[in-house]
Tab-separated table of C-alpha atoms and ligand atoms in Angstrom:
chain	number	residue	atom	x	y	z
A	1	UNK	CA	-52.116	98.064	-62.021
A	2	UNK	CA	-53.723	101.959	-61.753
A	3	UNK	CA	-53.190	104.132	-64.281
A	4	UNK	CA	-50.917	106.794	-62.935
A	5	UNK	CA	-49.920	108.717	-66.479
A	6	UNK	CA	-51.905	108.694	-69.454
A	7	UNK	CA	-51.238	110.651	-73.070
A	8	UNK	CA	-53.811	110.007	-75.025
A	9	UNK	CA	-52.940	110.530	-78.628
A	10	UNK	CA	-50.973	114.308	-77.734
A	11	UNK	CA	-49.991	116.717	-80.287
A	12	UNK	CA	-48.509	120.219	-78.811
A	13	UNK	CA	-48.069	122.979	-81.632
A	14	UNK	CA	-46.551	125.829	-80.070
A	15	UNK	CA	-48.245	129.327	-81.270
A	16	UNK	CA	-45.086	129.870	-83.544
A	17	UNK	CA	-46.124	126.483	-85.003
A	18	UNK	CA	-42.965	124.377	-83.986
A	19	UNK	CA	-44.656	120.709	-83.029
A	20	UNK	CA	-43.391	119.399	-80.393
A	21	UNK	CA	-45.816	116.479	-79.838
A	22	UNK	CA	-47.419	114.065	-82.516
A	23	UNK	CA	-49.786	112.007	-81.500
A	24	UNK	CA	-47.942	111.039	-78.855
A	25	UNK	CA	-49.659	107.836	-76.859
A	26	UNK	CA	-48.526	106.279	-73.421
A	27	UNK	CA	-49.812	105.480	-70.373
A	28	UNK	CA	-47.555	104.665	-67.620
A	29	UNK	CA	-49.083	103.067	-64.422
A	30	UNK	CA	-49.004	103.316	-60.475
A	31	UNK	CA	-45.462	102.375	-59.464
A	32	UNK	CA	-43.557	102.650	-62.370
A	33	UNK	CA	-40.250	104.611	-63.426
A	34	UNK	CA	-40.507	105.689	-66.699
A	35	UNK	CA	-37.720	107.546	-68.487
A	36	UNK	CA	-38.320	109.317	-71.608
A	37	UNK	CA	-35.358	109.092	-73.651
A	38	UNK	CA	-34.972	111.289	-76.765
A	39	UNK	CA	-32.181	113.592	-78.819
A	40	UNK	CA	-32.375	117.364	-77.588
A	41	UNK	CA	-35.367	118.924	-78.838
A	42	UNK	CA	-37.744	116.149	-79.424
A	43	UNK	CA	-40.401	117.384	-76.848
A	44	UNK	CA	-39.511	115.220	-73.910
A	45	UNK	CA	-39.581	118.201	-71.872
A	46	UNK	CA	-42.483	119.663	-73.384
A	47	UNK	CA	-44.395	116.290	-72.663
A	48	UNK	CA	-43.620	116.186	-68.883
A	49	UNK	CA	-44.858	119.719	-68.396
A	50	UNK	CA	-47.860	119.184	-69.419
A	51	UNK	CA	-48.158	116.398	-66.725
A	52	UNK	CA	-47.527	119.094	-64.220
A	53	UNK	CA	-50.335	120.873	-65.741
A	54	UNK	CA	-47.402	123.205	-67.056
A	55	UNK	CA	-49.277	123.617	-71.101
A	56	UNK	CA	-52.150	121.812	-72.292
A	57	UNK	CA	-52.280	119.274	-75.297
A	58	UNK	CA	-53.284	121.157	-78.912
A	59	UNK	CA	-54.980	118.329	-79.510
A	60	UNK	CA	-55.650	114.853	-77.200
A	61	UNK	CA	-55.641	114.417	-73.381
A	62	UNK	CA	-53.291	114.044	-70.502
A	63	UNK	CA	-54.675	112.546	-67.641
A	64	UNK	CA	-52.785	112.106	-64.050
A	65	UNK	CA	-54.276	109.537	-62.159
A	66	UNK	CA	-57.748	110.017	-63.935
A	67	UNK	CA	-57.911	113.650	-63.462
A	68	UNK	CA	-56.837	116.901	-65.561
A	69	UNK	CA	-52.937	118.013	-64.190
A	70	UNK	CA	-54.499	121.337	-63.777
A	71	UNK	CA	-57.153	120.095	-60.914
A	72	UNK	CA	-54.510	117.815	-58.990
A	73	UNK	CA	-51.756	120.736	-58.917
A	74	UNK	CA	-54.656	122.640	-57.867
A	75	UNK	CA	-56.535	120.946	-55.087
A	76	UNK	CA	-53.584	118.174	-54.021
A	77	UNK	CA	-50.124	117.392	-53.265
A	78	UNK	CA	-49.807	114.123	-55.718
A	79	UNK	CA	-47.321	115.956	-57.928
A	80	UNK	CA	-44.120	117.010	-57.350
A	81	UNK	CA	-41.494	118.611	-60.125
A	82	UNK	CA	-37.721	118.594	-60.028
A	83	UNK	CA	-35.743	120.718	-62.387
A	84	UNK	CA	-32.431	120.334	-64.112
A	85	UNK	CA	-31.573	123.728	-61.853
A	86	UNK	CA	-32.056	123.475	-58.178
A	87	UNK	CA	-34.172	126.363	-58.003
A	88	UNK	CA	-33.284	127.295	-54.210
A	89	UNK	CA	-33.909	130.365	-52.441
A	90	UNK	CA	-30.454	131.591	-51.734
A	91	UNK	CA	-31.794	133.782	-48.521
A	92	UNK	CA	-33.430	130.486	-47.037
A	93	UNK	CA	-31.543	127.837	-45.219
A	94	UNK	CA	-31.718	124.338	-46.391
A	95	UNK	CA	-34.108	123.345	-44.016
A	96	UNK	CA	-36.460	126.261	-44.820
A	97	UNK	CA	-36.156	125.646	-48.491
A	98	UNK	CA	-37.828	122.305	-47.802
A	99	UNK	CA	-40.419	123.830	-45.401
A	100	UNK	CA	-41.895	126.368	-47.850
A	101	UNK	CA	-43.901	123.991	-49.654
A	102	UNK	CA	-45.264	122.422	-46.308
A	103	UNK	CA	-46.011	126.042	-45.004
A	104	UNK	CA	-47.960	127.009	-48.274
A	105	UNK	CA	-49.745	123.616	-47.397
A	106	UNK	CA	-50.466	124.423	-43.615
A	107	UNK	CA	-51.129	122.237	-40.989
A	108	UNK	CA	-48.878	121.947	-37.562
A	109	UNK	CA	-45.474	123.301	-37.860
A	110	UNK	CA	-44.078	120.490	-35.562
A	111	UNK	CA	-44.939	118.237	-37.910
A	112	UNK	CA	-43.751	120.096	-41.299
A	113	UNK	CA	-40.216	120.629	-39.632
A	114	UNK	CA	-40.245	116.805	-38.748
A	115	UNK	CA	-41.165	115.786	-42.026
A	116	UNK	CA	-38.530	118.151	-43.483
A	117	UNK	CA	-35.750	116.983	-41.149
A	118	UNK	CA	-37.182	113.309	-42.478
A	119	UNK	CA	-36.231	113.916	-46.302
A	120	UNK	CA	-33.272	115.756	-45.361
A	121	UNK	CA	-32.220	112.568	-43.675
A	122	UNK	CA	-33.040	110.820	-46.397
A	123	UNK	CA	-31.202	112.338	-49.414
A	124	UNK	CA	-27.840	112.442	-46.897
A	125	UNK	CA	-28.040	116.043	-45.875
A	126	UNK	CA	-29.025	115.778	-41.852
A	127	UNK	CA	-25.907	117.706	-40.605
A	128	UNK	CA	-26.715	120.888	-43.273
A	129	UNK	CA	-29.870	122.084	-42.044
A	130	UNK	CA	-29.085	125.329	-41.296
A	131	UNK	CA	-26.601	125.935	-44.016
A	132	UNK	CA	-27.557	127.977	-46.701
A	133	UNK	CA	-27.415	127.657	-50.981
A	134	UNK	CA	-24.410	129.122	-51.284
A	135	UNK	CA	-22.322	126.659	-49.113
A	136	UNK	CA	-23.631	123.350	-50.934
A	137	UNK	CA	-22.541	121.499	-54.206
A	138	UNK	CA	-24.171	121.032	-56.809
A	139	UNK	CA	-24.863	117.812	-56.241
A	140	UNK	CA	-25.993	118.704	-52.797
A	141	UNK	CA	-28.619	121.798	-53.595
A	142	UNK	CA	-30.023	118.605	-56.175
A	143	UNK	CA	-30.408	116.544	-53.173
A	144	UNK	CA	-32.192	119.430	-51.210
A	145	UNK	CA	-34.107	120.411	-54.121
A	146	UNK	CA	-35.108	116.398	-54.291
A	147	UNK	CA	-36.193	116.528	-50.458
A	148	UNK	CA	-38.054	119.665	-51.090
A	149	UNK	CA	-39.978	117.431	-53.700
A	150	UNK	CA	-40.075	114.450	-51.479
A	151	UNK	CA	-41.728	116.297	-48.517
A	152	UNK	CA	-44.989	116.804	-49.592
A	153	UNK	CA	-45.292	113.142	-50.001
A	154	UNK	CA	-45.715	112.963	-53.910
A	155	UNK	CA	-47.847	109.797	-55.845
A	156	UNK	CA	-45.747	111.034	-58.969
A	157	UNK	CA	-42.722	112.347	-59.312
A	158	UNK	CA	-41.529	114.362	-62.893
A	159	UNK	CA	-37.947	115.064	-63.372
A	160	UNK	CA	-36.452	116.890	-65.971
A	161	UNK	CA	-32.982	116.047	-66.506
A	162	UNK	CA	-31.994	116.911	-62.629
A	163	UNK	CA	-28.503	114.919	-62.877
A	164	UNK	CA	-27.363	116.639	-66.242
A	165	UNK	CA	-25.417	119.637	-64.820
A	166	UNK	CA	-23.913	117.098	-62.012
A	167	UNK	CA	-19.793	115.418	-62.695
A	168	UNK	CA	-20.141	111.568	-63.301
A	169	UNK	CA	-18.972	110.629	-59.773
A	170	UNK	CA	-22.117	112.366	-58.068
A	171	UNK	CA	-24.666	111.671	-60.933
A	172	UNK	CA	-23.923	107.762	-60.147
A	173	UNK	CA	-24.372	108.463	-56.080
A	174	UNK	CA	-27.860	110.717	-57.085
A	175	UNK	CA	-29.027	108.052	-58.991
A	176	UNK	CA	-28.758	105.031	-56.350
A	177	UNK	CA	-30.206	107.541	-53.677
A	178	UNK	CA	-33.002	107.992	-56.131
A	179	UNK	CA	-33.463	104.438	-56.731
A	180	UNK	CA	-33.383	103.722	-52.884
A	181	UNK	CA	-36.378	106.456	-52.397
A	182	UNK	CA	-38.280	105.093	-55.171
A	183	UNK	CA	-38.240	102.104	-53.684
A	184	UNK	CA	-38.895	103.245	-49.974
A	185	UNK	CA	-41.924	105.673	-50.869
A	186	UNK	CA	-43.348	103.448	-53.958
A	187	UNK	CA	-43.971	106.475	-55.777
A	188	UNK	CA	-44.683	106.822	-60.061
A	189	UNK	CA	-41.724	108.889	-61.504
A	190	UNK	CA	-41.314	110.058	-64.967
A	191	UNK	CA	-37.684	111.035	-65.340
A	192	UNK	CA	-36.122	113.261	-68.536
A	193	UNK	CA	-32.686	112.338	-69.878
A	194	UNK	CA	-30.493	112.603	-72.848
A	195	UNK	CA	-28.568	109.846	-71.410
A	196	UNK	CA	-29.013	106.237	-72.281
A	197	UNK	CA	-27.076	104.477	-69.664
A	198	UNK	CA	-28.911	106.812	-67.037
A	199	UNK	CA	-31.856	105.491	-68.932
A	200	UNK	CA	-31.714	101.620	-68.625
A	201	UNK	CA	-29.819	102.042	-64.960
A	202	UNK	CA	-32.825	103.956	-63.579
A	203	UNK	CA	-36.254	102.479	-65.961
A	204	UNK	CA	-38.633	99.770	-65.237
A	205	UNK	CA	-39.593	100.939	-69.228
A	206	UNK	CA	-38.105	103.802	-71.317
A	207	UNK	CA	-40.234	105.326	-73.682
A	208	UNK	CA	-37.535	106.365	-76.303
A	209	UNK	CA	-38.699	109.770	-78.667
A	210	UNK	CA	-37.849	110.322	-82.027
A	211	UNK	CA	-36.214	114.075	-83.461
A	212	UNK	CA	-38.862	116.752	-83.889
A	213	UNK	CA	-41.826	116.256	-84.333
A	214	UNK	CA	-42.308	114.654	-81.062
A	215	UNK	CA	-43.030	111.081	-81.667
A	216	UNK	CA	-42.325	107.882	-79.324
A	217	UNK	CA	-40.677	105.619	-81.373
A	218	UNK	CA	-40.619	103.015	-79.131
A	219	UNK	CA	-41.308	101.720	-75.578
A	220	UNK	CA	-38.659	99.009	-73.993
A	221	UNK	CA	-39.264	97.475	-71.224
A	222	UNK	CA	-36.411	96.993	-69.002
A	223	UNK	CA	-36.351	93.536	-67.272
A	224	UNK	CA	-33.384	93.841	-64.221
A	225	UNK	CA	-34.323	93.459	-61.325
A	226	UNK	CA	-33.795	95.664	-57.994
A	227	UNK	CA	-31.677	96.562	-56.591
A	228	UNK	CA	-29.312	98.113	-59.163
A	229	UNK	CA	-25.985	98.988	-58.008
A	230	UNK	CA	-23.981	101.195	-59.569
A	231	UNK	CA	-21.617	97.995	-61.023
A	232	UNK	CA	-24.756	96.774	-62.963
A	233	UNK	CA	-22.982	98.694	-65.807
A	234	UNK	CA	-20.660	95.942	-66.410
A	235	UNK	CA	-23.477	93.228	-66.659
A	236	UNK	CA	-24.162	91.801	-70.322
A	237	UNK	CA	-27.686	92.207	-69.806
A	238	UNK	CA	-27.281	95.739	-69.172
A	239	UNK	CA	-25.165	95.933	-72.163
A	240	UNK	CA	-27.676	94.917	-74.033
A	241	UNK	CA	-30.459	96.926	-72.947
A	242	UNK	CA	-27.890	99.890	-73.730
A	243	UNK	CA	-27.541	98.855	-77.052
A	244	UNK	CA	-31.173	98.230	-78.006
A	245	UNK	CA	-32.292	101.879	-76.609
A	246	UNK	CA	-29.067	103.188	-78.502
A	247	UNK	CA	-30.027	101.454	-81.914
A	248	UNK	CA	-33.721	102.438	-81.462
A	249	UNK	CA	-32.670	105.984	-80.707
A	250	UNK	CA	-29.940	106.068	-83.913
A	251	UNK	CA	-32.194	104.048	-85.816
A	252	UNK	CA	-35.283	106.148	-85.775
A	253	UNK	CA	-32.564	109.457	-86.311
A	254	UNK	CA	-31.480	107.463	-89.687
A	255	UNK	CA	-34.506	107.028	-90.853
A	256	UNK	CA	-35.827	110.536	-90.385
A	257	UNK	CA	-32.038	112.053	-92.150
A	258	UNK	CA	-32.817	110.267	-94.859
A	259	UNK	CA	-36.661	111.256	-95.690
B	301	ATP	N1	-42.802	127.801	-75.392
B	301	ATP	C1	-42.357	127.377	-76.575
B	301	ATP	N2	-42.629	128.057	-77.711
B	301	ATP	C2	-42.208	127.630	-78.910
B	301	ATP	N3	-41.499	126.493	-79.099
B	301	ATP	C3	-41.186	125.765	-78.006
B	301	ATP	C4	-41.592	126.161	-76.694
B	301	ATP	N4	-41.144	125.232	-75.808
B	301	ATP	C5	-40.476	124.308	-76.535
B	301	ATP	N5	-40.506	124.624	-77.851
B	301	ATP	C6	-39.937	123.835	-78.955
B	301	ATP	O1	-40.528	122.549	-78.923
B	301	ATP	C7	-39.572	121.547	-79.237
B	301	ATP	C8	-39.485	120.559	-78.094
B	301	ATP	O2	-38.900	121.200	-76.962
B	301	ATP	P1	-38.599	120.442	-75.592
B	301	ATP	O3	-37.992	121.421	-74.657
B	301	ATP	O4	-39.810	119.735	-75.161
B	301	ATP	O5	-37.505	119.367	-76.061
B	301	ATP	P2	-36.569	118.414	-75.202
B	301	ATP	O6	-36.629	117.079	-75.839
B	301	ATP	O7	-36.921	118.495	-73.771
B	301	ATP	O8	-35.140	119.063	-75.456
B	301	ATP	P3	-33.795	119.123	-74.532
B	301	ATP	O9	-33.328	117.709	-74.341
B	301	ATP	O10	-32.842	119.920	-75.370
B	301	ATP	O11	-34.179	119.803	-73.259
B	301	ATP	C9	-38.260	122.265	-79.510
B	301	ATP	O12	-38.148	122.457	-80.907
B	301	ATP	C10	-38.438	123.604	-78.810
B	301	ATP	O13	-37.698	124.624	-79.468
């Protein structure tokens, strides 16, 4: 398998020396969903910014599909960045909100507003076009800010923490849509969450990160297979997979208290 991801031995030290990173070391490859799983504050965000070329490494490398973030935000389309916040222009319809990065991006406007209408379809919101911010959900403008991503045709997709502000009942519908599309597009995604269930539910591997400074403590794979309904939850392999992330997340917080 191709390298999609790679940190190579990261440390981030912010300029009011806070380190967020310590020689942090993972390569994730073509394909792959990899959550990072961590307690608040232990860099996860800090590390999936600087795939988007958002920050660069104090010390060490991150390389997206071979190249430096910076370059492939640059000169291509191959990344794509969702945020825990929608971020939608609340003058823009929903279908415009999806065409402004195709616009920036050129190329026939026939096609851009058929390739918008074809994500909208895809995250549910076909009949909404023409509605604006104001009238959605939550959990819709997180499905429009998900097509918006989805449109420019992505090889890697970073999410940080987009189902966090959402109630339980859509977080569990967000999360089978985004396992559908994952499978559909065969796309890399690197997902952010807090939230171990989310974690085993969504991962082919977690990469689970220890309290500051940014460390991973350890990387599980997760062997279920696909497709994972929602009622996986009440599978004992599940269970399990739950437990081991929680006890290497409590484990490694343990340890650190009592340094
Ligand atoms: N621009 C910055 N300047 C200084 N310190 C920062 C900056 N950005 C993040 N930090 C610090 O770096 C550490 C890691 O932050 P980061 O946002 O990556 O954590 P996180 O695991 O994503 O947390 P959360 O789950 O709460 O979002 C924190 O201590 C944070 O305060």
């Amino acid at each position: 398998m191709k390298e999609a991801v790679a940190f190579k031995q990261v440390d981030k030290i912010f300029n009011n020396e806070t380190i967020a990173l310590s020689d942090f070391d993972l390569t994730v490859h073509e394909g792959e969903f990899v959550c990072f799983l961590g307690p608040s504050g232990c860099g996860k965000s800090t590390a999936l910014r600087m795939v988007a070329g958002l920050g660069e490494p104090t010390n060490g490398e991150v390389e997206v599909f071979g190249h430096s973030p910076k370059e492939l935000i640059q000169d291509t389309n191959d990344i794509a960045f969702v945020f825990q916040d929608a971020n939608l222009l609340p003058w823009k319809t929903v279908l415009d909100n999806v065409l402004l990065p195709l616009r920036l991006r050129g190329g026939s406007k026939r096609e851009q507003k058929k390739e918008a209408v074809r994500v909208l379809k895809m995250v549910g919101l076909a009949d909404y076009l023409k509605a604006y911010p104001r009238q959605l959900s939550g959990g819709m403008k997180m499905r429009v800010s998900i097509a918006r991503a989805l449109a420019a045709k992505p090889k890697l997709l970073l999410m940080d923490e987009p189902f966090a502000a959402l109630d339980e009942i859509t977080r569990q519908t967000l999360q089978q849509e985004l396992l559908d599309i994952w499978q559909k597009e065969k796309m890399t995604i690197l997902f952010v969450t807090h939230n171990v269930f989310e974690a085993v539910l969504l991962s082919t591997r977690i990469a689970v990160m220890s309290a500051r400074p940014g460390r991973l403590s350890s990387v599980i794979d997760i062997d279920i297979p696909f497709p994972r309904p929602a009622s996986i939850r009440t599978n004992p392999k599940f269970n399990e997979y739950v437990d081991l992330a929680s006890e290497k997340l409590e484990g490694r917080q343990e340890r650190e208290e009592a340094k």
